[in-house]
Amino acid sequence: MLGLNFSKKKEIKRYNKLLSVLTKYGFEDIMASSQLKKIIPNIYIKKHPETQKNLSFSKYERIRLVLEELGPTYIKLGQVFSNREDLLPPDLIKELAKLQDHVATLKNFSVSDVVEKELDIQISEHFQFIDSNPLAAASLAQVHKARLITGEDVVLKIQRPNIKDTIGADILIMKQLAKGLQKYSNQAKALQPLQIVASFEKSIKEELQFLREVENMERFAKNFEGNEAIHVPKVYRRLCTDQLICMQFINGIKVSEIEVLQSLNVDTVAVAKVGVDLYLQQILENGFFHADPHPGNIFVIPETEQICFIDFGMMGSIMPNDKEALIDLLQQFLYKDVKKIIVLIEKIAVKVEVTDYKKLEYDLYELIESVNNTTLEHIKISVILNQFKTVIFENKITLPHYLYMLIRALILIEGVGLRLDPSFNITDNLQPFISKLTRKRYNIKHLFKKNLNRFQDFNALVDTLPEDINSILKKVKEGKLVIVHEHRGLESFKNTTSKAVNRLVFAVIIAALSIGSSILVIAKMPPLINGVPLLGAIGFLLSAVLGFYIIFSIFKNDHF
């Protein structure tokens, strides 16, 4: 293998791993879903507990196990698609939601050597100590506690060695598989697998750029500057690279540790309200939100009862126009104006292929009525959002990726609120925000700014209009104005017409052969075989063959 470079060897190694794992779980799947399971001796099953365990798994559980065994790239892929109900079956979504990012710690990993090499420093000049035992280990990085020479406690998030090569090889394999699926499977082609892989590649590459995460933290901190309810970890930029982040150590308690919080006299009900308010501010005001707010990523600092978000690798951004449309959408849900809701959905959507607008209108009306008929304390945002995603999927509407991230994040944040306060209802937090933002949008300052922007756009249009008209007239005079006219569906009509004409020609030939053969038989034209004219028999045979061919082609293409 002298001619292979390192990345090619890595790719071959990952192909071997992929085939090995798929073969393993594919064999188990065949046994579990067929009659083979019934004839396997009980003695064999008792002696092989692993086989017995695998036989009990469903098809979708098996998919999750395959992703877990294949490692970080595939785990991340599963996590990304765990909120895409528009593409995958609900049972598979439930399994993908179980995927965990935690993996075994690295063996023979010298933290100090890696830090010195990455930062090009002497450890003793910047750190009092670095703990060699990790605080946490994930698929992309490990986290180690340390103390700066100035006495500040920090954590070092260090990227795993060669992780970029592994992910690069996996992405290349995914692209090749997606290309094959798109070429040979019409069902897979409809899901646009190449586009999915490209989107995933962009997402995971951004997560591997640790300096981008540092920028996310700084932007997040700036958005909440002066807000005493939240604490954003300080980041030490001089000790950060694209493979290493040095940030403040947070001596806090996870929001999931309810008993610990209560033992320290922390008001969990107040924490739930403040935490969700902070999250809604990220979405509706800042347009820049934490995309993975699960309980492990949200801490409470007991002394101050401040909320602290960690892990800023996955963030969502909302364009200003989309943010306004999103607020309008929430308003129209409250006003129950289905027609305006459809207009706003179309404004936000990436692609709309609605075939029956009456059905879409009815589905949204049913959703709104189901909410109205539920008492406020029993309304669950997770249920509403999941129903909304079902309506969107069934009516062939594709929303932007950030919106699916947002829906998943809101479901997670509601779950966090319910853990802290069982009587928590997110709509209590949502309504004041909508009222506040509505007032803000209609104040004089905002209206003046909005109309000023419109006036500037109109002014720019007026400025360029004479030049545009002159350009069009010049092209007309010179005969260079080209109007492109496209006939959609013309090719299929042409193919259908061509097939019909061919069959008609065959039918005429068959009729002519049959009539000619009949004349030859009646006239008893020699040569004769057993009193039957040979040419007449050949004519009948040919017409029969051609007739059967036409009938076969009609049934084969279901055109009869």
Coordinates of C-alpha atoms in Angstrom, one line a residue:
M1 CA 0.0 0.0 0.0
L2 CA 2.9 2.3 -0.7
G3 CA 0.9 4.4 -3.2
L4 CA -1.8 5.3 -0.6
N5 CA -1.7 8.5 1.4
F6 CA -2.8 8.7 5.1
S7 CA -6.3 10.0 4.3
K8 CA -6.9 7.2 1.7
K9 CA -5.8 4.5 4.3
K10 CA -8.2 6.1 6.7
E11 CA -11.0 6.0 4.2
I12 CA -10.4 2.3 3.5
K13 CA -10.3 1.6 7.3
R14 CA -13.6 3.4 7.8
Y15 CA -15.2 1.5 4.8
N16 CA -14.1 -1.8 6.5
K17 CA -15.7 -0.6 9.8
L18 CA -18.9 0.5 8.1
L19 CA -19.3 -2.8 6.2
S20 CA -18.4 -4.8 9.4
V21 CA -21.0 -3.0 11.5
L22 CA -23.7 -3.1 8.8
T23 CA -23.1 -6.8 8.2
K24 CA -23.3 -7.5 11.9
Y25 CA -26.6 -5.7 12.5
G26 CA -28.0 -6.6 9.1
F27 CA -27.7 -10.3 10.0
E28 CA -29.3 -9.8 13.3
D29 CA -32.1 -7.9 11.6
I30 CA -32.8 -10.7 9.2
M31 CA -33.1 -13.2 12.1
A32 CA -35.3 -10.9 14.1
S33 CA -37.7 -10.0 11.3
S34 CA -38.1 -13.5 9.8
Q35 CA -39.2 -17.0 10.7
L36 CA -35.5 -17.9 11.4
K37 CA -35.9 -16.6 14.9
K38 CA -38.5 -19.3 15.6
I39 CA -36.2 -22.2 14.7
I40 CA -33.1 -21.1 16.6
P41 CA -32.6 -23.6 19.4
N42 CA -33.1 -22.1 22.9
I43 CA -29.8 -23.7 24.1
Y44 CA -27.9 -21.6 21.5
I45 CA -29.7 -18.4 22.6
K46 CA -29.0 -19.1 26.3
K47 CA -25.3 -19.6 25.5
H48 CA -25.1 -16.4 23.4
P49 CA -26.8 -13.6 25.5
E50 CA -25.6 -10.9 23.2
T51 CA -27.5 -12.5 20.3
Q52 CA -30.6 -12.9 22.5
K53 CA -30.4 -9.2 23.3
N54 CA -30.0 -8.1 19.7
L55 CA -32.9 -10.3 18.6
S56 CA -35.2 -8.3 20.9
F57 CA -34.4 -5.0 19.2
S58 CA -36.6 -3.4 16.6
K59 CA -35.4 -2.2 13.2
Y60 CA -35.1 1.4 14.4
E61 CA -33.2 0.4 17.6
R62 CA -30.8 -1.5 15.4
I63 CA -30.2 1.7 13.3
R64 CA -29.4 3.6 16.4
L65 CA -27.0 0.9 17.6
V66 CA -25.2 1.0 14.1
L67 CA -24.8 4.8 14.4
E68 CA -23.4 4.5 18.0
E69 CA -20.9 1.8 17.0
L70 CA -19.7 3.7 13.9
G71 CA -18.6 6.6 16.1
P72 CA -18.7 10.4 16.3
T73 CA -19.6 11.3 12.7
Y74 CA -22.6 9.0 12.6
I75 CA -23.7 9.9 16.1
K76 CA -23.7 13.5 15.1
L77 CA -25.6 12.7 11.9
G78 CA -28.2 10.9 14.0
Q79 CA -28.5 13.8 16.4
V80 CA -28.9 16.3 13.6
F81 CA -31.8 14.2 12.1
S82 CA -33.4 13.5 15.5
N83 CA -35.5 16.6 14.9
R84 CA -36.4 16.1 11.2
E85 CA -40.0 14.6 11.5
D86 CA -40.5 16.0 8.0
L87 CA -38.1 13.4 6.6
L88 CA -38.1 10.3 8.9
P89 CA -40.7 8.1 10.6
P90 CA -41.7 9.0 14.2
D91 CA -40.4 5.7 15.6
L92 CA -37.0 6.3 14.1
I93 CA -37.0 9.9 15.4
K94 CA -37.6 8.6 19.0
E95 CA -34.6 6.2 18.7
L96 CA -32.3 8.9 17.2
A97 CA -33.2 11.2 20.1
K98 CA -31.6 8.6 22.4
L99 CA -28.2 9.0 20.8
Q100 CA -25.6 10.1 23.4
D101 CA -22.4 12.0 22.6
H102 CA -20.5 10.5 25.5
V103 CA -17.6 8.2 24.8
A104 CA -14.7 6.5 26.5
T105 CA -11.8 8.7 27.6
L106 CA -8.6 8.7 25.6
K107 CA -5.8 6.3 26.7
N108 CA -2.2 7.4 27.0
F109 CA -3.3 11.0 26.4
S110 CA -0.8 13.6 27.8
V111 CA -2.9 16.8 28.3
S112 CA 0.2 18.9 29.1
D113 CA 2.1 17.9 26.0
V114 CA -0.9 18.6 23.8
V115 CA -1.5 22.1 25.4
E116 CA 2.2 23.0 25.1
K117 CA 2.3 21.9 21.5
E118 CA -1.0 23.6 20.5
L119 CA -0.3 26.9 22.3
D120 CA 3.5 26.9 21.8
I121 CA 4.0 27.7 25.5
Q122 CA 5.6 26.3 28.7
I123 CA 2.9 25.0 31.0
S124 CA 4.6 26.3 34.1
E125 CA 4.5 29.9 32.7
H126 CA 0.7 29.9 32.3
F127 CA -0.8 27.2 34.5
Q128 CA -0.5 26.2 38.2
F129 CA -1.8 22.7 37.2
I130 CA -3.8 20.8 34.6
D131 CA -5.8 17.8 35.8
S132 CA -4.9 14.7 33.7
N133 CA -8.3 13.1 34.5
P134 CA -11.1 14.6 32.2
L135 CA -14.2 16.2 33.6
A136 CA -16.1 14.9 30.6
A137 CA -15.4 13.1 27.3
A138 CA -17.5 13.6 24.2
S139 CA -17.1 12.3 20.6
L140 CA -15.3 15.4 19.4
A141 CA -13.4 16.6 22.5
Q142 CA -12.3 16.1 26.1
V143 CA -12.7 18.6 28.9
H144 CA -10.0 19.0 31.6
K145 CA -10.0 21.2 34.7
A146 CA -7.0 23.5 35.2
R147 CA -5.8 26.6 37.1
L148 CA -4.1 29.6 35.6
I149 CA -1.0 31.1 37.1
T150 CA -3.2 34.0 38.2
G151 CA -5.3 31.7 40.3
E152 CA -8.4 31.5 38.1
D153 CA -10.0 28.1 37.7
V154 CA -10.6 27.2 34.0
V155 CA -11.6 24.3 31.8
L156 CA -9.7 23.2 28.7
K157 CA -11.8 21.8 25.9
I158 CA -9.3 19.8 23.7
Q159 CA -10.2 18.3 20.4
R160 CA -9.5 14.6 20.0
P161 CA -6.4 13.6 18.0
N162 CA -7.0 12.8 14.3
I163 CA -10.8 13.5 14.7
K164 CA -10.8 15.7 11.6
D165 CA -9.3 12.8 9.5
T166 CA -11.9 10.3 10.8
I167 CA -14.7 12.7 10.1
G168 CA -13.3 13.7 6.7
A169 CA -13.1 10.0 5.6
D170 CA -16.7 9.4 6.9
I171 CA -18.0 12.4 5.1
L172 CA -16.4 11.2 1.8
I173 CA -18.0 7.8 2.3
M174 CA -21.4 9.4 3.0
K175 CA -21.1 11.5 -0.2
Q176 CA -20.3 8.4 -2.3
L177 CA -23.2 6.5 -0.8
A178 CA -25.6 9.5 -1.2
K179 CA -24.5 9.8 -4.8
G180 CA -25.3 6.1 -5.4
L181 CA -28.7 6.3 -3.7
Q182 CA -29.6 9.5 -5.6
K183 CA -28.7 7.8 -8.9
Y184 CA -30.3 4.4 -8.4
S185 CA -33.3 5.0 -6.0
N186 CA -36.1 7.3 -6.9
Q187 CA -37.4 7.1 -3.3
A188 CA -34.0 8.2 -1.9
K189 CA -33.6 10.9 -4.7
A190 CA -36.8 12.6 -3.4
L191 CA -35.0 13.1 0.0
Q192 CA -32.0 14.8 -1.8
P193 CA -29.3 12.8 0.1
L194 CA -26.4 14.8 -1.4
Q195 CA -27.9 18.0 -0.2
I196 CA -28.5 16.4 3.3
V197 CA -24.8 15.3 3.5
A198 CA -23.6 18.7 2.3
S199 CA -25.7 20.4 5.0
F200 CA -24.4 18.0 7.7
E201 CA -20.8 18.5 6.5
K202 CA -21.2 22.2 6.9
S203 CA -22.7 21.8 10.4
I204 CA -20.0 19.4 11.8
K205 CA -17.1 21.4 10.3
E206 CA -18.4 24.5 12.0
E207 CA -18.5 22.5 15.3
L208 CA -14.9 21.5 14.8
Q209 CA -13.8 25.1 14.4
F210 CA -13.3 25.9 18.1
L211 CA -12.4 29.6 17.3
R212 CA -16.0 29.9 15.9
E213 CA -17.3 28.6 19.2
V214 CA -15.2 31.3 21.0
E215 CA -16.8 33.9 18.7
N216 CA -20.3 32.4 19.6
M217 CA -19.5 32.8 23.3
E218 CA -18.4 36.4 22.8
R219 CA -21.5 37.3 20.7
F220 CA -23.8 35.6 23.3
A221 CA -22.1 37.5 26.1
K222 CA -22.5 40.8 24.3
N223 CA -26.3 40.1 23.7
F224 CA -26.8 39.8 27.4
E225 CA -24.5 42.5 28.6
G226 CA -25.8 44.1 31.8
N227 CA -28.4 41.3 32.4
E228 CA -27.8 40.1 36.0
A229 CA -30.0 37.1 35.6
I230 CA -27.5 35.3 33.3
H231 CA -23.8 34.5 33.6
V232 CA -21.8 33.7 30.4
P233 CA -18.4 31.9 31.0
K234 CA -15.4 34.1 30.4
V235 CA -13.2 32.9 27.5
Y236 CA -9.4 33.4 27.5
R237 CA -8.8 34.1 23.9
R238 CA -5.0 34.2 24.2
L239 CA -5.1 30.5 25.2
C240 CA -7.5 29.4 22.5
T241 CA -6.8 27.9 19.1
D242 CA -9.0 26.0 16.5
Q243 CA -8.3 22.8 18.5
L244 CA -8.4 24.1 22.0
I245 CA -10.6 26.4 24.1
C246 CA -9.7 27.8 27.5
M247 CA -12.8 29.2 29.4
Q248 CA -13.9 29.9 33.0
F249 CA -14.7 27.0 35.2
I250 CA -18.4 27.2 36.3
N251 CA -18.9 26.0 39.8
G252 CA -22.7 25.4 39.2
I253 CA -25.4 22.8 39.5
K254 CA -27.1 21.3 36.5
V255 CA -30.8 22.2 36.3
S256 CA -31.6 18.5 36.3
E257 CA -30.3 18.1 39.8
I258 CA -33.5 19.3 41.5
E259 CA -32.9 17.8 45.0
V260 CA -29.4 19.4 45.2
L261 CA -30.8 22.8 44.2
Q262 CA -33.6 22.6 46.7
S263 CA -31.2 21.5 49.5
L264 CA -29.3 24.8 48.8
N265 CA -32.6 26.8 49.1
V266 CA -32.7 27.7 45.4
D267 CA -36.1 28.7 44.2
T268 CA -36.6 26.2 41.3
V269 CA -39.9 27.8 40.3
A270 CA -38.2 31.2 39.9
V271 CA -35.3 29.6 38.1
A272 CA -37.7 27.9 35.6
K273 CA -39.4 31.3 34.8
V274 CA -36.1 33.2 34.5
G275 CA -34.4 30.5 32.4
V276 CA -37.2 30.3 29.9
D277 CA -37.5 34.1 29.7
L278 CA -33.8 34.2 28.9
Y279 CA -34.2 31.6 26.2
L280 CA -37.2 33.4 24.6
Q281 CA -35.1 36.6 24.6
Q282 CA -32.4 34.7 22.6
I283 CA -35.0 33.7 20.0
L284 CA -37.4 36.6 19.7
E285 CA -35.1 39.6 20.5
N286 CA -31.5 38.6 19.8
G287 CA -32.2 36.2 16.9
F288 CA -29.2 34.1 18.1
F289 CA -30.0 31.1 20.2
H290 CA -28.4 28.1 21.9
A291 CA -29.5 25.2 19.7
D292 CA -28.9 22.4 22.3
P293 CA -30.4 23.5 25.6
H294 CA -30.6 20.1 27.2
P295 CA -30.3 19.9 31.1
G296 CA -26.6 19.0 30.9
N297 CA -25.9 22.3 29.2
I298 CA -27.7 24.6 31.6
F299 CA -26.3 25.4 35.1
V300 CA -27.5 27.3 38.1
I301 CA -24.9 29.2 40.2
P302 CA -26.3 28.7 43.8
E303 CA -24.8 31.9 45.3
T304 CA -26.5 34.2 42.8
E305 CA -29.2 32.0 41.3
Q306 CA -27.9 33.0 37.9
I307 CA -28.5 30.9 34.9
C308 CA -25.4 29.8 32.9
F309 CA -25.5 28.1 29.5
I310 CA -22.4 26.1 28.3
D311 CA -21.3 24.5 25.1
F312 CA -21.7 27.0 22.3
G313 CA -20.7 24.8 19.4
M314 CA -24.2 24.5 18.0
M315 CA -26.0 27.8 17.7
G316 CA -29.0 29.0 15.6
S317 CA -29.3 32.3 13.8
I318 CA -32.5 33.9 12.6
M319 CA -32.5 36.6 9.9
P320 CA -34.2 39.9 10.9
N321 CA -37.0 39.4 8.3
D322 CA -37.6 35.9 9.5
K323 CA -37.6 37.0 13.1
E324 CA -40.4 39.5 12.4
A325 CA -42.3 36.8 10.4
L326 CA -41.9 34.4 13.4
I327 CA -43.3 36.9 15.8
D328 CA -46.2 37.5 13.4
L329 CA -46.8 33.8 13.1
L330 CA -47.1 33.5 16.9
Q331 CA -49.5 36.4 16.9
Q332 CA -51.7 34.9 14.2
F333 CA -51.8 31.7 16.2
L334 CA -53.2 33.6 19.1
Y335 CA -55.7 35.5 16.8
K336 CA -56.6 32.2 15.0
D337 CA -56.2 33.7 11.6
V338 CA -55.4 30.6 9.5
K339 CA -55.1 32.4 6.1
K340 CA -52.5 34.8 7.5
I341 CA -50.7 31.9 9.1
I342 CA -50.4 30.2 5.7
V343 CA -49.0 33.4 4.1
L344 CA -46.4 33.7 6.9
I345 CA -45.4 30.0 6.6
E346 CA -44.9 30.5 2.8
K347 CA -42.7 33.5 3.6
I348 CA -40.5 31.6 6.0
A349 CA -40.4 28.3 4.1
V350 CA -37.5 27.1 1.9
K351 CA -39.8 25.1 -0.5
V352 CA -43.6 24.9 -0.8
E353 CA -45.3 22.2 -2.8
V354 CA -48.8 22.4 -1.4
T355 CA -51.2 20.5 -3.6
D356 CA -54.4 21.2 -1.6
Y357 CA -54.5 24.6 0.2
K358 CA -58.0 23.7 1.6
K359 CA -56.5 20.7 3.4
L360 CA -53.6 22.8 4.8
E361 CA -56.2 25.4 6.0
Y362 CA -58.3 22.7 7.6
D363 CA -55.3 21.0 9.3
L364 CA -54.1 24.3 10.8
Y365 CA -57.6 25.2 11.9
E366 CA -57.9 21.8 13.6
L367 CA -54.6 22.4 15.4
I368 CA -55.6 25.8 16.6
E369 CA -59.0 24.6 17.8
S370 CA -57.4 21.7 19.7
V371 CA -55.2 24.3 21.5
N372 CA -58.2 26.5 22.3
N373 CA -60.2 23.6 23.7
T374 CA -57.3 22.8 26.1
T375 CA -57.1 24.6 29.4
L376 CA -54.1 26.9 29.8
E377 CA -52.5 24.8 32.5
H378 CA -52.6 21.7 30.3
I379 CA -51.2 23.2 27.1
K380 CA -47.8 21.6 26.2
I381 CA -45.7 23.4 23.7
S382 CA -44.0 20.1 22.8
V383 CA -47.3 18.6 21.7
I384 CA -48.3 21.7 19.7
L385 CA -44.9 21.9 17.9
N386 CA -44.9 18.2 17.0
Q387 CA -48.5 18.5 15.6
F388 CA -47.4 21.6 13.7
K389 CA -44.4 19.7 12.2
T390 CA -46.8 16.9 11.2
V391 CA -49.1 19.4 9.4
I392 CA -46.0 20.9 7.6
F393 CA -44.7 17.5 6.5
E394 CA -48.1 16.2 5.3
N395 CA -48.6 19.3 3.2
K396 CA -45.1 19.1 1.6
I397 CA -43.7 22.3 3.0
T398 CA -39.9 22.4 3.8
L399 CA -38.9 24.8 6.5
P400 CA -35.3 26.3 6.9
H401 CA -33.0 24.1 9.0
Y402 CA -32.7 26.7 11.8
L403 CA -36.5 26.4 12.4
Y404 CA -36.3 22.7 13.0
M405 CA -33.4 23.4 15.4
L406 CA -35.6 26.0 17.1
I407 CA -38.6 23.7 17.5
R408 CA -36.3 21.0 19.0
A409 CA -34.8 23.6 21.4
L410 CA -38.2 24.9 22.5
I411 CA -39.3 21.3 23.3
L412 CA -36.1 20.8 25.3
I413 CA -36.4 24.1 27.2
E414 CA -40.0 23.3 28.1
G415 CA -38.8 19.9 29.5
V416 CA -36.2 21.8 31.6
G417 CA -38.9 24.1 32.9
L418 CA -41.2 21.2 33.8
R419 CA -38.4 19.5 35.7
L420 CA -37.9 22.7 37.8
D421 CA -41.6 23.4 38.2
P422 CA -44.1 20.7 37.5
S423 CA -46.9 23.3 37.1
F424 CA -44.8 25.3 34.6
N425 CA -46.5 26.5 31.4
I426 CA -44.4 28.1 28.7
T427 CA -47.3 30.1 27.3
D428 CA -47.3 32.2 30.5
N429 CA -43.8 33.3 29.5
L430 CA -44.6 33.7 25.8
Q431 CA -47.6 36.1 25.9
P432 CA -45.8 39.0 27.7
F433 CA -42.9 38.7 25.2
I434 CA -45.3 38.9 22.2
S435 CA -47.1 41.9 23.7
K436 CA -43.8 43.6 24.4
L437 CA -42.4 43.0 20.9
T438 CA -45.7 44.1 19.3
R439 CA -45.6 47.4 21.2
K440 CA -42.0 47.8 20.2
R441 CA -42.7 47.2 16.5
Y442 CA -45.4 49.9 16.4
N443 CA -43.6 52.6 18.3
I444 CA -42.7 55.8 16.4
K445 CA -38.9 55.1 16.4
H446 CA -39.3 51.6 14.9
L447 CA -41.9 52.8 12.3
F448 CA -39.7 55.7 11.3
K449 CA -36.7 53.5 10.8
K450 CA -38.7 50.9 8.8
N451 CA -40.2 53.5 6.5
L452 CA -36.9 55.2 6.1
N453 CA -35.4 51.9 4.9
R454 CA -38.4 51.5 2.5
F455 CA -37.9 55.1 1.2
Q456 CA -34.2 54.4 0.6
D457 CA -35.1 51.2 -1.3
F458 CA -37.6 53.2 -3.4
N459 CA -35.1 56.0 -4.0
A460 CA -32.5 53.4 -5.2
L461 CA -35.1 51.9 -7.6
V462 CA -36.0 55.4 -9.0
D463 CA -32.2 56.2 -9.4
T464 CA -31.6 53.0 -11.5
L465 CA -34.9 52.9 -13.3
P466 CA -33.9 55.2 -16.3
E467 CA -30.7 53.2 -16.8
D468 CA -32.6 49.9 -16.7
I469 CA -35.2 51.2 -19.2
N470 CA -32.5 52.5 -21.5
S471 CA -30.7 49.1 -21.3
I472 CA -33.9 47.2 -22.2
L473 CA -34.7 49.6 -25.2
K474 CA -31.1 49.3 -26.4
K475 CA -31.4 45.5 -26.5
V476 CA -34.7 45.8 -28.4
K477 CA -33.2 48.1 -31.0
E478 CA -30.2 45.8 -31.5
G479 CA -32.4 42.7 -31.6
K480 CA -30.6 41.2 -28.6
L481 CA -33.7 41.0 -26.3
V482 CA -34.2 37.3 -25.7
I483 CA -37.4 35.9 -24.1
V484 CA -37.0 32.4 -22.7
H485 CA -40.1 30.4 -23.0
E486 CA -40.2 26.9 -21.3
H487 CA -42.7 24.2 -22.0
R488 CA -43.0 22.1 -18.8
G489 CA -44.1 18.5 -19.3
L490 CA -43.5 18.7 -23.1
E491 CA -40.8 16.0 -23.1
S492 CA -43.1 13.5 -21.3
F493 CA -45.9 14.3 -23.8
K494 CA -43.5 13.8 -26.7
N495 CA -42.4 10.4 -25.3
T496 CA -46.0 9.3 -24.8
T497 CA -47.0 10.4 -28.3
S498 CA -44.0 8.6 -29.8
K499 CA -44.9 5.4 -28.0
A500 CA -48.6 5.6 -29.2
V501 CA -47.5 6.2 -32.8
N502 CA -45.1 3.2 -32.7
R503 CA -47.8 1.0 -31.3
L504 CA -50.2 2.2 -34.0
V505 CA -47.6 1.4 -36.7
F506 CA -47.2 -2.1 -35.2
A507 CA -51.0 -2.6 -35.2
V508 CA -51.2 -1.6 -38.9
I509 CA -48.4 -4.0 -39.8
I510 CA -50.0 -6.8 -37.8
A511 CA -53.4 -6.1 -39.5
A512 CA -51.7 -6.1 -42.9
L513 CA -49.8 -9.4 -42.2
S514 CA -53.0 -11.1 -40.9
I515 CA -55.1 -10.0 -43.9
G516 CA -52.3 -11.0 -46.4
S517 CA -51.8 -14.3 -44.7
S518 CA -55.5 -15.0 -44.8
I519 CA -55.6 -14.3 -48.6
L520 CA -52.6 -16.7 -49.1
V521 CA -54.3 -19.5 -47.0
I522 CA -57.6 -19.1 -48.9
A523 CA -55.8 -19.1 -52.3
K524 CA -53.8 -22.2 -51.2
M525 CA -50.6 -20.6 -52.7
P526 CA -47.7 -23.0 -52.8
P527 CA -45.4 -24.1 -51.3
L528 CA -47.8 -26.2 -49.1
I529 CA -47.0 -28.1 -45.9
N530 CA -49.7 -30.6 -45.0
G531 CA -52.0 -28.6 -47.2
V532 CA -51.3 -25.2 -45.5
P533 CA -49.5 -22.5 -47.4
L534 CA -46.0 -21.9 -45.9
L535 CA -46.0 -18.1 -46.5
G536 CA -49.4 -17.7 -44.9
A537 CA -48.3 -19.7 -41.8
I538 CA -45.2 -17.5 -41.5
G539 CA -47.3 -14.3 -41.8
F540 CA -49.7 -15.5 -39.0
L541 CA -46.7 -16.4 -36.8
L542 CA -45.1 -13.0 -37.3
S543 CA -48.4 -11.1 -36.6
A544 CA -48.9 -13.3 -33.4
V545 CA -45.3 -12.5 -32.2
L546 CA -45.8 -8.8 -32.8
G547 CA -49.2 -8.8 -31.1
F548 CA -47.9 -10.5 -28.0
Y549 CA -45.0 -8.0 -27.9
I550 CA -47.4 -5.0 -27.9
I551 CA -49.6 -6.6 -25.2
F552 CA -46.5 -7.3 -23.1
S553 CA -45.2 -3.7 -23.4
I554 CA -48.6 -2.3 -22.5
F555 CA -49.0 -4.4 -19.3
K556 CA -45.3 -3.9 -18.4
N557 CA -45.8 -0.1 -18.3
D558 CA -49.3 -0.3 -16.7
H559 CA -50.7 1.5 -19.8
F560 CA -53.8 -0.4 -20.7

